[in-house]
């Protein structure tokens, strides 16, 4: 019986570890459904981008108040997790605060610092809950946020509040037990925040207090494991995906559209020009543009998992601002939802990204202004997905709006997008010479 | 003055065994659009005045393919691009300047994948160079003294290519007061015409994008809305007309403003 808590702990950690590993491999498999991404080579620039944008939160600071609050949570979670190391060792070895005797005063300073961070996290989470549920912040109230996305956002914040409360409660109870010289409770010195917040636990008898301390300890650590699993199903996955996503983010000018090599080959063969490398015609049934997730690149799919639905893209999208259906955030959410579905049911389930999730009305409304791309704090490009679906609509369905077809025809016959005659192209020069 | 204007084509120069220092890529709007032709003319006057050895393709120029590509027609884009690259490479063109940010973006960023490698600059950058070198006198004439100008960032110049400073440097040379709109530079609001929207009606919504942007421009109380893109020119001019402010507020391209201050209009 003496080893029961340790056995339970190891089984619990193994259980969650297994589920998390299985989920990670599913996500990796889903991302690999994507096609090859043509990424410019410059590892140094990529590393710099990751350090600045993900680690350094550079683009978050385009909106200062949420950036500061977010920074509190971000720093808190990274640093407080150092303490989780001790909790895990204690859980496996059956010890209690194994680092306390080793570190002495430094331990007290460290835990006080973590408590300060925990209070910062609590504060930010409460403000974020108010921003999402009380204040009328437009980008949190868009139609794509109704239902699960809004609940997901609130759940994340509530779980974080519970985790922080548990760590502070655990420390608070621990100190009172220390003062009563309870067995196993190593002397650590005072933790100011938890002492202040949970001083009233002193009214409990020692037996109950041990129960409270143990309960808080278990809630905290099981909570962390469960939350880690939850994150892999949630928009909160950005805590991990922000790093690879900024690394593999675009380093070329944002205005550049990727070239379709398979079309270059066909056009060159049509014009009787030499084709480098493989000059066999493209196989029948090859699809131009994107209808479903497997027509997109793996970077587009990684983008979908990196999106935390903050809506900064949508808040700056000129189409969305003027009441059009297009929301760049919804493009990313749709891509992830479809990818999850296709990963589970297979790609041949009779559904597709374009049509069942994203509509032509949405992609047709895009002005290619790059505001969404510029606004994204983790280097996601909704625009890239929009452009690839447009290619499918035009080249596979001939489904462009009529006036675009007319424009295509003008370019083909008059070499200008308007219906002007080729012979009139240089008229301006005569006008200038004659009239100044 | 009138007879002095030189508009050589690359073919003219080639016949004499010469090559231009810089090719002026006029673009379809610059060639056909009545309003933007005035920008082409203003820029050519500036080129003539400072004595740059330039040339145009004239009848040999065709659409870069940008609107086709952005609408999704990659075939048509590549047909256009490859044909244009054959012409440009045939004339051994090295440097290109254009007054259209869409042409600028396409030739600079997208033609290299298809074998077209040139040093491409936008006319705002070209004018900035001329000002820096003192070939265009800054703060002259006082035509603009006491006037307020606001600059509308073109998406294909700004976010697409990070050109924010050049157009502003050009405007500062005018000795007018440059006032910024609430959304400017990286946060600049689109005029609504990019991504081939110029060539179709907007999707259903509750407002036209150019009206939203025009309202923001009018809030600055500027007398002039400066633009650096033919599509922005159309959208902002339409917006100002819609607000019945066309008598009080003018929409002008950078080249027109510089030409005015140089007494070339």
XYZ file of C-alpha atoms in Angstrom:
701
model
C 0.000 0.000 0.000
C 2.912 2.286 0.679
C 3.772 2.407 -3.042
C 0.186 2.878 -4.243
C 0.438 6.649 -4.978
C 3.628 6.045 -6.957
C 2.020 3.243 -8.981
C -1.049 5.398 -9.635
C 1.179 8.275 -10.667
C 3.212 6.187 -13.106
C 0.079 4.603 -14.583
C -1.527 8.029 -14.943
C 1.557 9.507 -16.621
C 1.839 6.473 -18.914
C -1.849 6.652 -19.820
C -1.712 10.306 -20.813
C 1.716 9.903 -22.400
C 0.343 7.160 -24.634
C -2.714 9.153 -25.672
C -0.659 12.278 -26.352
C 1.892 10.342 -28.417
C -0.906 8.716 -30.421
C -2.505 12.088 -31.042
C 0.797 13.689 -32.101
C 1.382 10.929 -34.607
C -2.141 11.431 -35.988
C -1.492 15.180 -36.406
C 1.879 14.529 -38.056
C 0.197 12.020 -40.393
C -2.504 14.548 -41.260
C 0.059 17.245 -42.061
C 1.864 14.753 -44.290
C -1.289 14.439 -46.406
C -0.162 17.769 -47.893
C 1.911 18.163 -51.010
C 5.525 19.258 -51.162
C 6.037 22.883 -50.140
C 8.390 24.998 -52.213
C 10.274 26.772 -49.463
C 13.087 29.231 -50.111
C 16.344 28.156 -48.493
C 17.823 30.350 -45.785
C 18.145 28.532 -42.490
C 19.653 31.535 -40.724
C 16.761 33.790 -41.660
C 14.296 31.079 -40.657
C 15.902 30.624 -37.266
C 15.882 34.391 -36.708
C 12.199 34.525 -37.615
C 11.361 31.737 -35.184
C 13.295 33.399 -32.360
C 11.769 36.823 -33.019
C 8.205 35.921 -33.927
C 7.499 32.806 -31.819
C 9.897 33.064 -28.888
C 10.051 36.872 -28.937
C 6.315 37.389 -29.699
C 7.232 40.237 -32.050
C 4.029 40.337 -34.065
C 1.812 39.985 -30.978
C 2.850 43.519 -30.060
C 0.932 45.023 -32.948
C -1.842 45.048 -30.326
C -0.154 46.028 -27.105
C -2.650 45.250 -24.334
C -3.486 41.675 -25.342
C 0.216 41.187 -26.126
C 1.261 42.082 -22.569
C -1.426 39.893 -21.007
C -0.519 37.050 -23.346
C 3.152 37.501 -22.462
C 2.351 37.004 -18.765
C 0.658 33.671 -19.502
C 3.380 32.612 -21.941
C 6.293 33.358 -19.593
C 4.339 31.896 -16.670
C 3.677 28.610 -18.402
C 7.203 28.180 -19.684
C 8.865 28.903 -16.334
C 6.323 27.355 -13.976
C 6.758 24.135 -15.914
C 10.253 23.872 -14.433
C 8.462 23.090 -11.184
C 6.599 20.289 -12.920
C 9.943 18.520 -13.199
C 10.111 18.351 -9.411
C 6.506 17.224 -9.176
C 7.121 14.398 -11.647
C 10.246 13.231 -9.798
C 8.355 13.378 -6.485
C 5.474 11.463 -8.042
C 7.652 8.660 -9.331
C 10.082 8.455 -6.394
C 7.537 9.017 -3.651
C 9.476 12.005 -2.328
C 8.177 15.453 -1.369
C 9.788 18.623 -2.700
C 12.969 16.784 -3.529
C 14.780 19.975 -4.645
C 14.104 21.912 -1.419
C 16.948 20.497 0.694
C 19.292 20.523 -2.329
C 18.731 24.151 -3.264
C 18.155 25.703 0.172
C 17.335 29.420 -0.032
C 17.439 29.387 -3.815
C 14.450 27.028 -3.701
C 12.440 29.521 -1.663
C 13.337 32.313 -4.099
C 12.464 30.131 -7.103
C 9.070 29.061 -5.746
C 8.244 32.644 -4.776
C 9.106 33.678 -8.325
C 6.885 30.920 -9.767
C 4.082 32.075 -7.490
C 4.480 35.614 -8.777
C 4.185 34.241 -12.309
C 1.179 32.136 -11.327
C -0.557 35.246 -10.007
C 0.275 36.970 -13.304
C -1.241 34.059 -15.245
C -4.364 34.165 -13.056
C -4.725 37.892 -13.631
C -4.359 37.568 -17.407
C -6.772 34.643 -17.617
C -9.420 36.577 -15.714
C -8.970 39.632 -17.954
C -9.125 37.393 -21.036
C -12.329 35.749 -19.770
C -13.839 39.204 -19.313
C -12.673 40.279 -22.783
C -14.235 37.206 -24.364
C -17.475 37.078 -22.429
C -18.320 40.543 -21.132
C -16.692 43.102 -23.399
C -17.982 43.298 -26.937
C -14.755 42.670 -28.823
C -15.730 42.272 -32.434
C -13.196 39.657 -33.472
C -14.393 37.218 -30.784
C -18.005 37.537 -31.893
C -17.821 36.480 -35.538
C -20.043 33.647 -36.781
C -17.202 31.149 -37.069
C -16.688 31.519 -33.300
C -20.162 30.280 -32.343
C -20.301 26.986 -30.455
C -17.211 24.859 -29.929
C -14.608 27.570 -30.758
C -16.023 29.919 -28.088
C -16.314 27.082 -25.574
C -12.791 25.894 -26.383
C -11.405 29.382 -25.709
C -13.219 29.634 -22.380
C -12.273 26.093 -21.335
C -8.599 26.834 -21.897
C -8.775 29.915 -19.707
C -10.774 28.154 -16.977
C -8.376 25.188 -16.949
C -5.458 27.579 -16.591
C -7.186 29.327 -13.702
C -7.775 25.946 -12.000
C -4.159 24.877 -12.533
C -2.812 28.098 -11.059
C -5.245 27.965 -8.147
C -4.138 24.379 -7.473
C -0.456 25.233 -7.385
C -1.049 28.177 -5.067
C -3.415 26.154 -2.861
C -0.897 23.326 -2.669
C 1.847 25.704 -1.575
C -0.466 27.463 0.896
C -1.477 24.230 2.620
C 2.110 22.960 2.545
C 3.417 25.914 4.505
C 0.841 25.540 7.277
C 1.713 21.848 7.490
C 5.383 22.802 7.698
C 4.659 25.152 10.598
C 2.860 22.283 12.373
C 5.893 20.053 11.799
C 3.795 17.502 9.900
C 5.731 14.439 8.672
C 7.382 14.624 5.212
C 6.727 18.380 4.857
C 10.218 19.765 4.289
C 10.911 23.282 5.589
C 11.107 25.693 2.685
C 10.741 29.229 4.015
C 7.760 31.465 3.283
C 5.945 31.621 -0.075
C 4.379 35.041 0.109
C 1.574 34.816 -2.448
C 0.144 31.464 -1.406
C 0.539 32.354 2.286
C -1.463 35.510 1.709
C -4.120 33.847 -0.428
C -4.592 30.603 1.493
C -3.782 31.648 5.089
C -7.324 30.841 6.150
C -6.655 27.116 5.593
C -5.052 27.330 9.066
C -8.536 26.793 10.500
C -8.466 23.167 9.283
C -7.097 20.317 11.347
C -3.863 18.708 10.204
C -5.499 15.559 8.736
C -7.887 17.574 6.579
C -5.119 19.950 5.603
C -2.975 17.036 4.361
C -5.958 15.947 2.285
C -6.270 19.476 0.870
C -2.563 19.641 0.066
C -2.573 16.203 -1.596
C -5.760 16.978 -3.517
C -4.265 20.235 -4.836
C -1.047 18.400 -5.761
C -2.972 15.731 -7.700
C -5.344 18.222 -9.340
C -2.381 20.239 -10.486
C -0.348 17.395 -11.964
C -3.235 15.372 -13.406
C -4.597 18.658 -14.699
C -1.345 19.349 -16.499
C -1.288 15.913 -18.134
C -4.947 16.109 -19.089
C -4.513 19.653 -20.369
C -1.539 18.568 -22.474
C -3.796 15.992 -24.125
C -6.655 18.471 -24.488
C -4.324 20.964 -26.178
C -3.720 18.543 -29.040
C -7.438 18.651 -29.859
C -7.773 22.376 -29.292
C -6.877 25.700 -30.875
C -4.406 25.954 -27.993
C -2.022 23.726 -29.957
C -0.407 26.972 -31.102
C 1.812 26.767 -27.995
C 3.753 24.072 -29.828
C 3.006 24.770 -33.494
C 3.965 28.451 -33.360
C 7.629 27.414 -33.380
C 7.829 25.200 -36.480
C 5.266 27.398 -38.193
C 7.306 30.585 -37.846
C 10.435 28.657 -38.830
C 8.837 27.432 -42.048
C 6.989 30.718 -42.609
C 7.472 32.751 -45.743
C 10.783 34.554 -46.174
C 10.163 35.755 -49.716
C 8.143 38.946 -50.384
C 4.531 38.438 -49.349
C 3.354 39.486 -52.792
C 4.945 36.540 -54.549
C 2.653 33.727 -55.671
C 4.158 30.287 -56.016
C 4.769 29.053 -59.552
C 2.974 25.932 -60.777
C 5.789 23.940 -62.400
C 3.411 21.438 -63.959
C 1.769 24.282 -65.871
C 5.092 25.816 -66.915
C 5.880 22.483 -68.527
C 2.607 22.403 -70.448
C 2.828 26.033 -71.540
C 6.393 25.594 -72.758
C 5.489 22.441 -74.701
C 2.531 24.292 -76.206
C 4.823 27.142 -77.303
C 7.372 24.681 -78.650
C 9.990 25.758 -76.138
C 12.582 23.404 -74.640
C 11.466 21.918 -71.305
C 14.122 21.232 -68.719
C 14.195 17.809 -67.093
C 11.147 15.568 -67.371
C 9.218 16.493 -70.506
C 6.513 13.854 -70.449
C 3.033 15.385 -70.370
C 1.365 15.633 -66.944
C -0.612 12.490 -66.109
C -4.323 12.399 -66.853
C -6.464 13.186 -63.853
C -3.869 15.451 -62.290
C -5.610 18.185 -60.382
C -4.765 21.853 -60.821
C -5.305 23.966 -57.725
C -6.884 22.846 -54.470
C -10.232 21.194 -53.958
C -9.378 19.291 -50.808
C -6.732 19.350 -48.075
C -4.396 16.944 -49.855
C -4.142 19.411 -52.757
C -2.625 21.970 -50.374
C 0.996 21.952 -49.216
C 1.993 20.498 -45.851
C 2.811 24.060 -44.766
C -0.787 25.120 -45.424
C -1.901 22.184 -43.262
C 0.598 23.009 -40.537
C -0.769 26.574 -40.648
C -4.203 25.169 -39.857
C -2.921 23.429 -36.720
C -0.953 26.531 -35.681
C -4.005 28.785 -35.777
C -5.275 29.794 -32.348
C -8.322 31.593 -33.723
C -7.319 34.994 -32.365
C -8.974 36.624 -35.366
C -6.411 39.356 -35.913
C -6.501 38.381 -39.594
C -10.256 38.728 -39.837
C -10.199 42.009 -37.911
C -7.990 43.520 -40.632
C -9.543 41.842 -43.673
C -11.102 44.549 -45.877
C -13.678 42.093 -47.216
C -14.765 41.044 -43.728
C -14.750 44.650 -42.483
C -17.269 45.552 -45.162
C -19.642 42.698 -44.441
C -18.533 40.082 -46.954
C -18.650 36.409 -46.000
C -14.882 35.959 -46.233
C -13.081 35.543 -42.909
C -9.434 34.457 -43.159
C -9.701 32.843 -39.733
C -12.591 30.708 -40.962
C -10.457 29.583 -43.928
C -7.912 28.233 -41.422
C -10.541 26.694 -39.117
C -12.253 25.031 -42.087
C -8.941 23.634 -43.289
C -8.200 22.124 -39.881
C -11.732 20.747 -39.454
C -11.675 19.147 -42.884
C -8.172 17.796 -42.288
C -9.256 16.196 -39.017
C -12.280 14.704 -40.747
C -10.296 13.429 -43.729
C -7.630 12.037 -41.400
C -10.301 10.038 -39.611
C -12.647 9.009 -42.444
C -10.290 9.101 -45.401
C -10.202 11.562 -48.275
C -12.772 9.648 -50.302
C -15.670 10.294 -47.978
C -17.527 12.295 -50.603
C -16.679 15.612 -49.008
C -14.108 18.277 -49.798
C -12.646 21.461 -48.353
C -13.963 23.577 -51.225
C -17.701 23.190 -51.390
C -18.426 21.530 -48.054
C -16.438 23.971 -45.921
C -15.186 26.920 -47.942
C -17.514 28.484 -50.511
C -16.745 30.283 -53.726
C -18.397 33.398 -52.375
C -15.747 33.544 -49.661
C -12.699 33.044 -51.872
C -14.051 35.376 -54.555
C -14.206 38.227 -52.037
C -10.451 38.280 -51.359
C -8.505 41.338 -52.546
C -5.085 39.676 -52.065
C -4.152 42.627 -49.847
C -2.053 40.497 -47.467
C -3.520 42.200 -44.383
C -4.353 38.777 -42.903
C -0.847 37.471 -43.550
C 0.721 40.598 -42.084
C -1.508 40.426 -39.005
C -0.902 36.783 -38.099
C 1.345 36.485 -35.027
C 2.507 32.997 -36.068
C 3.148 33.405 -39.821
C 0.020 31.723 -41.170
C -1.086 32.496 -44.731
C -4.840 32.157 -45.296
C -4.234 33.921 -48.627
C -2.198 31.015 -49.962
C -5.119 28.639 -49.444
C -7.559 31.094 -51.035
C -5.365 31.424 -54.129
C -5.002 27.671 -54.537
C -8.750 27.113 -54.295
C -9.307 29.867 -56.868
C -6.999 27.972 -59.207
C -9.147 24.872 -58.830
C -12.351 26.776 -59.519
C -10.950 28.367 -62.677
C -8.862 25.566 -64.135
C -10.860 22.481 -63.161
C -14.433 23.787 -62.952
C -14.320 26.824 -65.247
C -16.383 28.307 -62.449
C -15.057 31.851 -62.274
C -17.523 34.745 -62.121
C -18.609 35.831 -65.605
C -16.756 39.110 -65.492
C -13.518 37.299 -64.702
C -14.054 35.066 -67.711
C -14.528 38.200 -69.789
C -11.282 39.585 -68.347
C -9.478 36.328 -69.247
C -10.813 36.602 -72.754
C -9.600 40.191 -73.035
C -6.120 39.185 -71.904
C -6.101 36.348 -74.436
C -7.293 38.376 -77.397
C -6.246 41.983 -76.637
C -3.369 41.278 -74.237
C -4.982 43.641 -71.726
C -7.630 42.918 -69.122
C -9.962 45.479 -70.691
C -11.607 45.413 -74.074
C -9.218 47.776 -75.831
C -7.599 47.155 -79.166
C -3.956 46.128 -79.364
C -3.364 48.872 -81.954
C -4.414 51.538 -79.426
C -1.916 50.579 -76.731
C 0.627 53.181 -77.715
C -1.852 55.995 -78.458
C -0.886 57.804 -75.273
C 2.511 58.616 -76.797
C 0.958 60.446 -79.741
C -1.434 62.245 -77.406
C 1.505 63.398 -75.320
C 3.521 64.509 -78.318
C 0.568 66.405 -79.773
C -1.007 67.913 -76.687
C 1.734 67.861 -74.059
C 8.553 71.927 -75.366
C 5.916 69.847 -77.120
C 8.146 68.699 -79.936
C 10.967 68.005 -77.527
C 9.237 65.104 -75.785
C 11.023 61.882 -76.596
C 9.284 58.536 -76.182
C 11.650 56.031 -77.770
C 10.654 52.404 -78.028
C 13.163 49.678 -77.305
C 12.815 48.639 -80.957
C 13.790 52.188 -82.079
C 16.921 52.018 -79.951
C 17.746 48.480 -81.053
C 17.596 49.629 -84.686
C 20.323 52.132 -83.820
C 22.255 49.454 -81.962
C 21.453 51.058 -78.611
C 19.901 49.875 -75.379
C 18.011 51.882 -72.764
C 19.398 52.346 -69.237
C 15.949 51.614 -67.988
C 12.778 50.248 -69.533
C 9.585 52.060 -68.519
C 6.936 49.347 -68.244
C 3.748 51.341 -68.796
C 1.193 48.681 -67.909
C -2.337 48.287 -69.289
C -3.903 50.969 -67.088
C -1.097 53.366 -67.958
C -1.698 52.669 -71.650
C -5.485 52.589 -71.850
C -7.116 54.085 -68.762
C -7.910 57.735 -69.467
C -7.115 58.838 -65.947
C -3.929 56.805 -65.551
C -2.592 57.749 -68.984
C -2.026 61.157 -67.393
C 0.310 59.477 -64.876
C 2.219 57.815 -67.717
C 2.557 61.181 -69.432
C 3.673 62.930 -66.242
C 6.308 60.283 -65.614
C 7.573 60.466 -69.207
C 7.877 64.253 -68.847
C 9.974 63.777 -65.719
C 12.152 61.193 -67.481
C 12.627 63.628 -70.362
C 13.431 66.509 -68.073
C 16.096 64.731 -66.060
C 17.540 63.151 -69.186
C 17.317 59.490 -68.271
C 18.028 57.187 -71.192
C 14.773 55.268 -71.111
C 12.578 53.436 -73.571
C 9.166 51.802 -73.648
C 8.056 48.612 -75.350
C 5.185 50.493 -76.980
C 3.014 48.134 -79.052
C 5.113 45.177 -77.951
C 4.022 45.437 -74.320
C 1.257 43.127 -73.092
C -0.466 42.403 -69.785
C 1.908 40.865 -67.206
C -0.766 38.270 -66.429
C -1.274 39.432 -62.835
C -5.087 39.684 -62.844
C -5.378 36.282 -64.525
C -3.054 34.657 -61.987
C -4.774 36.189 -58.969
C -8.174 35.136 -60.254
C -6.871 31.568 -60.547
C -5.985 31.269 -64.236
C -2.401 30.069 -63.976
C -2.341 28.922 -67.616
C -3.160 32.347 -68.953
C -0.735 33.995 -66.543
C 2.132 31.797 -67.659
C 1.303 32.275 -71.341
C 1.525 36.034 -70.815
C 4.570 35.878 -68.585
C 6.600 33.599 -70.840
C 5.767 35.692 -73.917
C 6.754 38.903 -72.102
C 9.965 37.363 -70.826
C 10.887 36.322 -74.371
C 10.496 39.927 -75.506
C 12.369 41.393 -72.527
C 15.201 38.881 -72.735
C 15.335 39.345 -76.507
C 16.105 43.021 -75.946
C 18.494 42.162 -73.100
C 16.584 44.380 -70.688
C 18.321 44.706 -67.309
C 16.402 47.379 -65.452
C 12.667 48.061 -65.410
C 10.659 50.858 -63.808
C 6.874 50.817 -63.653
C 4.138 52.980 -62.173
C 1.947 49.957 -61.462
C 2.558 48.026 -58.207
C 0.855 44.954 -59.678
C 3.199 44.876 -62.692
C 6.067 45.680 -60.295
C 5.261 42.759 -58.005
C 4.724 40.293 -60.825
C 7.833 41.147 -62.851
C 10.047 41.479 -59.763
C 8.886 38.467 -57.761
C 7.198 36.074 -60.148
C 9.008 36.368 -63.488
C 12.295 34.962 -62.080
C 10.636 31.526 -61.665
C 9.971 31.601 -65.409
C 13.380 32.797 -66.515
C 12.924 36.578 -66.341
C 15.488 38.200 -64.065
C 15.543 41.989 -63.977
C 16.261 44.781 -61.590
C 12.698 46.026 -61.090
C 11.761 49.216 -59.276
C 8.536 51.051 -58.735
C 8.294 54.641 -59.947
C 8.089 55.829 -56.320
C 11.560 54.359 -55.755
C 12.792 55.849 -59.014
C 11.499 59.293 -58.032
C 13.024 58.885 -54.579
C 16.405 58.277 -56.252
C 16.002 61.350 -58.453
C 15.234 63.477 -55.393
C 18.176 62.046 -53.479
C 20.501 62.797 -56.370
C 19.120 66.323 -56.629
C 17.935 65.761 -60.194
C 14.445 66.687 -59.119
C 14.517 69.857 -57.041
C 12.776 69.355 -53.762
C 10.750 71.968 -51.898
C 10.570 74.113 -55.005
C 7.954 76.495 -56.291
C 5.820 76.477 -53.200
C 2.925 75.028 -55.214
C 2.126 72.751 -52.335
C 3.012 75.027 -49.445
C 0.310 74.939 -46.779
C -1.445 71.994 -48.432
C -2.194 68.725 -46.771
C -1.509 65.458 -48.533
C -2.367 61.990 -47.299
C -0.813 58.897 -48.842
C -2.826 55.753 -49.474
C -0.573 52.679 -49.318
C -0.979 50.266 -52.211
C -1.082 46.694 -50.852
C 1.114 45.383 -53.650
C 3.730 47.997 -52.891
C 3.434 47.985 -49.090
C 2.679 44.645 -47.492
C 3.523 42.706 -50.637
C 6.964 44.279 -51.088
C 7.696 46.386 -48.005
C 7.880 49.654 -49.927
C 6.613 52.205 -47.423
C 9.337 54.864 -47.267
C 9.868 55.717 -50.963
C 6.432 57.208 -51.683
C 6.560 59.188 -48.442
C 10.021 60.571 -49.241
C 8.659 61.718 -52.595
C 5.736 63.493 -50.949
C 7.937 65.116 -48.314
C 9.919 66.707 -51.133
C 6.806 68.658 -52.083
C 6.907 70.872 -49.019
C 3.310 69.971 -48.236
C 2.136 68.640 -44.900
C 2.006 64.851 -45.058
C -0.783 63.522 -42.849
C -1.281 59.807 -42.215
C -4.561 57.971 -42.157
C -5.460 55.932 -39.081
C -4.607 52.724 -40.930
C -1.339 53.199 -42.758
C 1.839 51.371 -43.736
C 1.646 47.688 -42.645
C -1.908 48.295 -41.422
C -3.013 50.215 -44.497
C -6.506 49.362 -45.660
C -6.866 48.020 -49.185
C -8.726 50.116 -51.789
C -10.698 47.002 -52.693
C -9.374 46.368 -56.214
C -6.510 43.905 -55.746
C -6.660 40.173 -56.395
C -8.586 40.774 -59.645
C -11.447 42.505 -57.802
C -10.903 45.399 -60.245
C -12.499 43.207 -62.885
C -15.685 42.118 -61.162
C -18.343 43.411 -58.793
C -17.755 42.958 -55.079
C -19.385 40.041 -53.289
C -22.502 40.865 -51.214
C -21.677 42.898 -48.098
C -22.763 46.020 -46.288
C -20.282 48.510 -47.725
C -17.863 48.988 -50.580
C -14.224 48.790 -49.472
C -13.262 51.947 -51.388
C -15.951 53.919 -49.545
C -14.590 52.758 -46.189
C -11.098 53.784 -47.259
C -12.202 57.088 -48.783
C -13.992 58.037 -45.565
C -10.776 57.425 -43.682
C -8.821 59.539 -46.159
C -11.349 62.372 -45.919
C -11.105 62.316 -42.105
C -7.518 63.544 -42.422
C -8.835 66.779 -44.025
C -6.175 66.460 -46.711
C -6.647 68.411 -49.986
C -4.925 65.677 -51.925
C -5.052 61.901 -51.665
C -1.797 60.654 -53.116
C -1.768 57.202 -54.679
C 0.883 55.132 -56.410
C -1.230 52.507 -58.165
C -3.705 52.636 -61.065
C -6.294 50.519 -59.253
C -6.053 52.616 -56.097
C -6.432 55.674 -58.333
C -9.715 54.386 -59.747
C -11.073 53.214 -56.400
C -10.184 56.355 -54.471
C -11.406 58.663 -57.251
C -14.719 56.786 -57.335
C -14.907 57.018 -53.546
C -14.326 60.776 -53.556
C -16.970 61.200 -56.258
C -19.374 59.063 -54.266
C -18.857 61.433 -51.317
C -19.318 64.418 -53.679
C -15.967 65.830 -52.663
C -14.284 65.820 -56.065
C -14.071 69.629 -56.149
C -12.331 69.912 -52.787
C -10.207 66.779 -52.738
C -8.010 65.584 -55.585
C -6.690 62.076 -56.061
C -3.259 62.216 -57.652
C -0.373 59.947 -58.400
C 3.122 60.689 -57.097
C 4.441 61.324 -60.618
C 1.715 63.869 -61.308
C 2.517 65.712 -58.081
C 6.236 65.816 -58.840
C 5.579 66.897 -62.431
C 3.352 69.700 -61.101
C 5.970 70.911 -58.657
C 8.534 70.846 -61.461
C 6.238 72.980 -63.600
C 5.846 70.209 -66.160
C 2.070 70.016 -66.279
